[in-house]
PDB file of C-alpha atoms in Angstrom:
ATOM      1  CA  MET A 112     174.466  22.152 217.459  1.00  0.00           C
ATOM      2  CA  ALA A 113     171.957  19.760 219.019  1.00  0.00           C
ATOM      3  CA  ASP A 114     172.173  18.858 222.679  1.00  0.00           C
ATOM      4  CA  GLU A 115     173.974  15.623 223.457  1.00  0.00           C
ATOM      5  CA  VAL A 116     172.238  13.974 226.401  1.00  0.00           C
ATOM      6  CA  VAL A 117     173.377  10.657 227.870  1.00  0.00           C
ATOM      7  CA  LEU A 118     171.941   8.879 230.907  1.00  0.00           C
ATOM      8  CA  LEU A 119     174.084   6.404 232.847  1.00  0.00           C
ATOM      9  CA  ASP A 120     171.628   4.263 234.786  1.00  0.00           C
ATOM     10  CA  THR A 121     170.300   0.805 235.661  1.00  0.00           C
ATOM     11  CA  TYR A 122     166.763  -0.161 234.738  1.00  0.00           C
ATOM     12  CA  TYR A 123     165.810  -1.071 238.330  1.00  0.00           C
ATOM     13  CA  SER A 124     167.056   2.110 240.022  1.00  0.00           C
ATOM     14  CA  MET A 125     164.191   4.091 241.572  1.00  0.00           C
ATOM     15  CA  PHE A 126     166.411   7.158 241.415  1.00  0.00           C
ATOM     16  CA  GLY A 127     167.056   6.607 237.716  1.00  0.00           C
ATOM     17  CA  MET A 128     163.325   6.174 237.172  1.00  0.00           C
ATOM     18  CA  ARG A 129     162.842   9.716 238.487  1.00  0.00           C
ATOM     19  CA  VAL A 130     165.259  11.029 235.901  1.00  0.00           C
ATOM     20  CA  ARG A 131     163.739   8.995 233.054  1.00  0.00           C
ATOM     21  CA  ILE A 132     160.279  10.348 233.931  1.00  0.00           C
ATOM     22  CA  ALA A 133     161.559  13.936 233.945  1.00  0.00           C
ATOM     23  CA  LEU A 134     163.307  13.465 230.593  1.00  0.00           C
ATOM     24  CA  ALA A 135     160.178  11.909 229.073  1.00  0.00           C
ATOM     25  CA  GLU A 136     157.935  14.678 230.443  1.00  0.00           C
ATOM     26  CA  LYS A 137     160.140  17.296 228.821  1.00  0.00           C
ATOM     27  CA  GLY A 138     160.366  15.329 225.555  1.00  0.00           C
ATOM     28  CA  VAL A 139     164.156  15.175 225.758  1.00  0.00           C
ATOM     29  CA  GLU A 140     165.826  12.643 223.504  1.00  0.00           C
ATOM     30  CA  TYR A 141     168.767  10.919 225.155  1.00  0.00           C
ATOM     31  CA  GLU A 142     171.096   7.971 224.868  1.00  0.00           C
ATOM     32  CA  TYR A 143     170.519   5.406 227.612  1.00  0.00           C
ATOM     33  CA  ARG A 144     173.605   3.503 228.789  1.00  0.00           C
ATOM     34  CA  GLU A 145     172.829   0.619 231.129  1.00  0.00           C
ATOM     35  CA  GLN A 146     175.443   0.323 233.879  1.00  0.00           C
ATOM     36  CA  ASN A 147     176.720  -2.759 235.672  1.00  0.00           C
ATOM     37  CA  LEU A 148     177.096  -1.658 239.289  1.00  0.00           C
ATOM     38  CA  VAL A 149     179.275  -4.628 240.174  1.00  0.00           C
ATOM     39  CA  ASN A 150     181.739  -3.898 237.376  1.00  0.00           C
ATOM     40  CA  LYS A 151     181.509  -0.123 236.959  1.00  0.00           C
ATOM     41  CA  SER A 152     182.297   1.320 233.551  1.00  0.00           C
ATOM     42  CA  PRO A 153     185.163   3.754 232.967  1.00  0.00           C
ATOM     43  CA  VAL A 154     182.671   6.417 231.858  1.00  0.00           C
ATOM     44  CA  LEU A 155     180.708   6.124 235.136  1.00  0.00           C
ATOM     45  CA  LEU A 156     183.933   6.345 237.171  1.00  0.00           C
ATOM     46  CA  GLU A 157     185.009   9.380 235.149  1.00  0.00           C
ATOM     47  CA  MET A 158     181.663  11.189 235.323  1.00  0.00           C
ATOM     48  CA  ASN A 159     180.987  10.500 239.021  1.00  0.00           C
ATOM     49  CA  PRO A 160     184.470   9.971 240.500  1.00  0.00           C
ATOM     50  CA  VAL A 161     183.505  10.758 244.100  1.00  0.00           C
ATOM     51  CA  HIS A 162     180.461   8.547 244.695  1.00  0.00           C
ATOM     52  CA  LYS A 163     180.693   6.281 241.626  1.00  0.00           C
ATOM     53  CA  LYS A 164     176.884   5.917 241.602  1.00  0.00           C
ATOM     54  CA  ILE A 165     174.069   6.174 239.103  1.00  0.00           C
ATOM     55  CA  PRO A 166     172.140   7.948 237.777  1.00  0.00           C
ATOM     56  CA  VAL A 167     174.419  10.392 236.001  1.00  0.00           C
ATOM     57  CA  LEU A 168     173.063  12.717 233.331  1.00  0.00           C
ATOM     58  CA  ILE A 169     175.701  13.911 230.880  1.00  0.00           C
ATOM     59  CA  HIS A 170     174.612  17.066 229.061  1.00  0.00           C
ATOM     60  CA  ASN A 171     177.005  18.176 226.328  1.00  0.00           C
ATOM     61  CA  GLY A 172     179.881  16.416 228.123  1.00  0.00           C
ATOM     62  CA  LYS A 173     179.106  17.826 231.576  1.00  0.00           C
ATOM     63  CA  PRO A 174     177.987  15.383 234.292  1.00  0.00           C
ATOM     64  CA  ILE A 175     175.119  16.055 236.703  1.00  0.00           C
ATOM     65  CA  CYS A 176     174.822  13.600 239.595  1.00  0.00           C
ATOM     66  CA  GLU A 177     172.145  12.785 242.202  1.00  0.00           C
ATOM     67  CA  SER A 178     168.606  12.193 240.956  1.00  0.00           C
ATOM     68  CA  LEU A 179     166.853  15.190 242.542  1.00  0.00           C
ATOM     69  CA  ILE A 180     169.568  17.526 241.307  1.00  0.00           C
ATOM     70  CA  ILE A 181     169.247  15.998 237.843  1.00  0.00           C
ATOM     71  CA  VAL A 182     165.452  16.399 237.884  1.00  0.00           C
ATOM     72  CA  GLN A 183     165.776  20.041 238.922  1.00  0.00           C
ATOM     73  CA  TYR A 184     168.415  20.589 236.240  1.00  0.00           C
ATOM     74  CA  ILE A 185     166.169  19.036 233.570  1.00  0.00           C
ATOM     75  CA  ASP A 186     163.290  21.219 234.716  1.00  0.00           C
ATOM     76  CA  GLU A 187     165.366  24.392 234.575  1.00  0.00           C
ATOM     77  CA  VAL A 188     167.155  23.665 231.313  1.00  0.00           C
ATOM     78  CA  TYR A 189     164.062  22.472 229.503  1.00  0.00           C
ATOM     79  CA  GLU A 190     161.802  25.449 230.271  1.00  0.00           C
ATOM     80  CA  ALA A 191     159.606  25.547 233.414  1.00  0.00           C
ATOM     81  CA  GLY A 192     159.879  28.840 235.312  1.00  0.00           C
ATOM     82  CA  ARG A 193     162.601  30.028 232.961  1.00  0.00           C
ATOM     83  CA  ARG A 194     159.966  30.964 230.383  1.00  0.00           C
ATOM     84  CA  VAL A 195     158.434  33.462 232.822  1.00  0.00           C
ATOM     85  CA  TRP A 196     161.551  35.632 232.792  1.00  0.00           C
ATOM     86  CA  SER A 197     162.869  34.835 229.313  1.00  0.00           C
ATOM     87  CA  THR A 198     159.792  35.568 227.186  1.00  0.00           C
ATOM     88  CA  LYS A 199     157.315  38.380 226.589  1.00  0.00           C
ATOM     89  CA  GLY A 200     153.731  38.871 225.509  1.00  0.00           C
ATOM     90  CA  GLU A 201     151.631  35.786 224.816  1.00  0.00           C
ATOM     91  CA  GLN A 202     154.525  33.402 225.470  1.00  0.00           C
ATOM     92  CA  GLN A 203     155.094  34.907 228.900  1.00  0.00           C
ATOM     93  CA  GLU A 204     151.379  34.794 229.697  1.00  0.00           C
ATOM     94  CA  ALA A 205     151.324  31.096 228.749  1.00  0.00           C
ATOM     95  CA  ALA A 206     154.424  30.507 230.898  1.00  0.00           C
ATOM     96  CA  LYS A 207     152.804  32.219 233.897  1.00  0.00           C
ATOM     97  CA  LYS A 208     149.683  30.126 233.405  1.00  0.00           C
ATOM     98  CA  ASP A 209     151.740  26.908 233.231  1.00  0.00           C
ATOM     99  CA  LEU A 210     153.742  27.839 236.335  1.00  0.00           C
ATOM    100  CA  LEU A 211     150.636  28.749 238.320  1.00  0.00           C
ATOM    101  CA  GLU A 212     148.911  25.513 237.291  1.00  0.00           C
ATOM    102  CA  ALA A 213     151.907  23.518 238.547  1.00  0.00           C
ATOM    103  CA  LEU A 214     151.989  25.482 241.806  1.00  0.00           C
ATOM    104  CA  LYS A 215     148.227  25.025 242.281  1.00  0.00           C
ATOM    105  CA  LEU A 216     148.709  21.272 241.954  1.00  0.00           C
ATOM    106  CA  LEU A 217     151.324  21.433 244.689  1.00  0.00           C
ATOM    107  CA  GLU A 218     149.031  23.571 246.821  1.00  0.00           C
ATOM    108  CA  ALA A 219     146.203  21.055 246.377  1.00  0.00           C
ATOM    109  CA  GLU A 220     148.540  18.262 247.482  1.00  0.00           C
ATOM    110  CA  LEU A 221     149.562  20.315 250.519  1.00  0.00           C
ATOM    111  CA  GLY A 222     145.933  20.883 251.465  1.00  0.00           C
ATOM    112  CA  ASP A 223     145.541  22.089 255.051  1.00  0.00           C
ATOM    113  CA  LYS A 224     148.655  20.316 256.314  1.00  0.00           C
ATOM    114  CA  PRO A 225     151.488  22.460 257.660  1.00  0.00           C
ATOM    115  CA  TYR A 226     154.032  20.467 255.603  1.00  0.00           C
ATOM    116  CA  PHE A 227     153.796  18.128 252.636  1.00  0.00           C
ATOM    117  CA  GLY A 228     154.428  15.115 254.855  1.00  0.00           C
ATOM    118  CA  GLY A 229     151.919  16.207 257.493  1.00  0.00           C
ATOM    119  CA  ASP A 230     152.803  17.812 260.811  1.00  0.00           C
ATOM    120  CA  ASN A 231     156.567  17.566 260.399  1.00  0.00           C
ATOM    121  CA  PHE A 232     159.009  19.136 257.946  1.00  0.00           C
ATOM    122  CA  GLY A 233     160.265  16.296 255.757  1.00  0.00           C
ATOM    123  CA  PHE A 234     161.732  15.027 252.518  1.00  0.00           C
ATOM    124  CA  LEU A 235     159.211  16.606 250.138  1.00  0.00           C
ATOM    125  CA  ASP A 236     159.554  19.946 251.865  1.00  0.00           C
ATOM    126  CA  VAL A 237     163.346  19.758 251.493  1.00  0.00           C
ATOM    127  CA  ALA A 238     162.942  18.879 247.813  1.00  0.00           C
ATOM    128  CA  LEU A 239     160.485  21.706 247.060  1.00  0.00           C
ATOM    129  CA  ILE A 240     161.429  24.696 249.235  1.00  0.00           C
ATOM    130  CA  PRO A 241     164.459  25.771 247.123  1.00  0.00           C
ATOM    131  CA  PHE A 242     162.055  26.824 244.358  1.00  0.00           C
ATOM    132  CA  TYR A 243     160.673  29.474 246.722  1.00  0.00           C
ATOM    133  CA  SER A 244     163.864  31.523 246.397  1.00  0.00           C
ATOM    134  CA  TRP A 245     163.018  31.989 242.686  1.00  0.00           C
ATOM    135  CA  PHE A 246     159.435  33.177 243.222  1.00  0.00           C
ATOM    136  CA  HIS A 247     160.440  36.841 243.577  1.00  0.00           C
ATOM    137  CA  ALA A 248     162.235  36.741 240.203  1.00  0.00           C
ATOM    138  CA  TYR A 249     159.263  35.070 238.512  1.00  0.00           C
ATOM    139  CA  GLU A 250     156.809  37.568 240.037  1.00  0.00           C
ATOM    140  CA  THR A 251     158.915  40.624 239.233  1.00  0.00           C
ATOM    141  CA  CYS A 252     159.721  39.612 235.664  1.00  0.00           C
ATOM    142  CA  GLY A 253     156.202  38.369 234.993  1.00  0.00           C
ATOM    143  CA  ASN A 254     154.401  41.146 236.888  1.00  0.00           C
ATOM    144  CA  PHE A 255     152.121  38.839 238.903  1.00  0.00           C
ATOM    145  CA  SER A 256     151.681  37.532 242.430  1.00  0.00           C
ATOM    146  CA  ILE A 257     152.049  33.855 243.256  1.00  0.00           C
ATOM    147  CA  GLU A 258     150.554  34.500 246.698  1.00  0.00           C
ATOM    148  CA  GLU A 259     147.375  35.853 245.079  1.00  0.00           C
ATOM    149  CA  HIS A 260     146.861  32.511 243.312  1.00  0.00           C
ATOM    150  CA  CYS A 261     148.449  30.106 245.812  1.00  0.00           C
ATOM    151  CA  PRO A 262     148.158  31.592 249.331  1.00  0.00           C
ATOM    152  CA  LYS A 263     148.496  28.253 251.154  1.00  0.00           C
ATOM    153  CA  LEU A 264     151.674  27.444 249.257  1.00  0.00           C
ATOM    154  CA  ILE A 265     153.177  30.782 250.287  1.00  0.00           C
ATOM    155  CA  GLU A 266     152.106  30.182 253.910  1.00  0.00           C
ATOM    156  CA  TRP A 267     153.900  26.812 253.715  1.00  0.00           C
ATOM    157  CA  ALA A 268     157.026  28.477 252.286  1.00  0.00           C
ATOM    158  CA  LYS A 269     157.040  31.106 255.032  1.00  0.00           C
ATOM    159  CA  ARG A 270     156.584  28.354 257.636  1.00  0.00           C
ATOM    160  CA  CYS A 271     159.563  26.531 256.150  1.00  0.00           C
ATOM    161  CA  MET A 272     161.606  29.744 256.207  1.00  0.00           C
ATOM    162  CA  GLU A 273     161.042  29.957 259.969  1.00  0.00           C
ATOM    163  CA  LYS A 274     163.320  26.937 260.246  1.00  0.00           C
ATOM    164  CA  GLN A 275     166.891  28.127 260.579  1.00  0.00           C
ATOM    165  CA  THR A 276     168.115  25.152 258.539  1.00  0.00           C
ATOM    166  CA  VAL A 277     166.063  26.423 255.609  1.00  0.00           C
ATOM    167  CA  SER A 278     166.510  30.180 255.958  1.00  0.00           C
ATOM    168  CA  LYS A 279     170.293  29.848 256.205  1.00  0.00           C
ATOM    169  CA  SER A 280     170.448  27.495 253.196  1.00  0.00           C
ATOM    170  CA  LEU A 281     168.266  29.204 250.603  1.00  0.00           C
ATOM    171  CA  ALA A 282     169.515  31.885 248.253  1.00  0.00           C
ATOM    172  CA  ASP A 283     168.388  35.442 248.900  1.00  0.00           C
ATOM    173  CA  PRO A 284     165.461  36.071 246.494  1.00  0.00           C
ATOM    174  CA  ASN A 285     166.859  39.499 245.606  1.00  0.00           C
ATOM    175  CA  LYS A 286     170.188  37.948 244.603  1.00  0.00           C
ATOM    176  CA  VAL A 287     168.338  35.355 242.516  1.00  0.00           C
ATOM    177  CA  TYR A 288     166.514  38.220 240.784  1.00  0.00           C
ATOM    178  CA  ASP A 289     169.835  40.001 240.168  1.00  0.00           C
ATOM    179  CA  PHE A 290     171.170  36.745 238.690  1.00  0.00           C
ATOM    180  CA  VAL A 291     168.141  36.529 236.382  1.00  0.00           C
ATOM    181  CA  LEU A 292     168.817  40.094 235.223  1.00  0.00           C
ATOM    182  CA  VAL A 293     172.390  39.079 234.353  1.00  0.00           C
ATOM    183  CA  LEU A 294     171.048  36.077 232.414  1.00  0.00           C
ATOM    184  CA  LYS A 295     168.541  38.252 230.577  1.00  0.00           C
ATOM    185  CA  LYS A 296     171.280  40.699 229.607  1.00  0.00           C
ATOM    186  CA  ARG A 297     173.628  37.895 228.514  1.00  0.00           C
ATOM    187  CA  HIS A 298     170.902  36.404 226.306  1.00  0.00           C
ATOM    188  CA  GLY A 299     169.706  39.759 224.957  1.00  0.00           C
ATOM    189  CA  ILE A 300     166.314  39.583 226.677  1.00  0.00           C
ATOM    190  CA  GLU A 301     164.815  42.903 227.737  1.00  0.00           C
TER     191      GLU A 301
END
């Protein structure tokens, strides 16, 4: 069965634009449904009953709301770091290379700044730091070190973890790894 992907959005929404870019980058085919925010459609009210806002991604009948959450969902569902723990051999090596290239781009953007926005912890840091809790699983499954290739990025992550708001909010990397092991077992990946 093919994936059914629907995007409830308005063409001028900067948040929807994020989602459309992510879908295009992953080559995901989807049905676009333009929404009238003055006269909200029954499907929008059903799929996002709390906030009644766009964008809403509907994947096989299940709604995902909030643009950054949708972008992260798209990234996880349509490969990204998942390939590091779900493949072997040449495919896994290619996945590690792709992941490290993406992380090196982030590290280059970070430069010598303590945080992505400069001297202060900000929006981009909040958006990116949750990925750090998955690094241990990627490294363990892929038998490599992210720190070896991206030391400044790891310094940034450790700096972020010094903030109690971050350290208390992120998943324990060991529990993430245990979760990945459950996924591997469920999908028959050794």
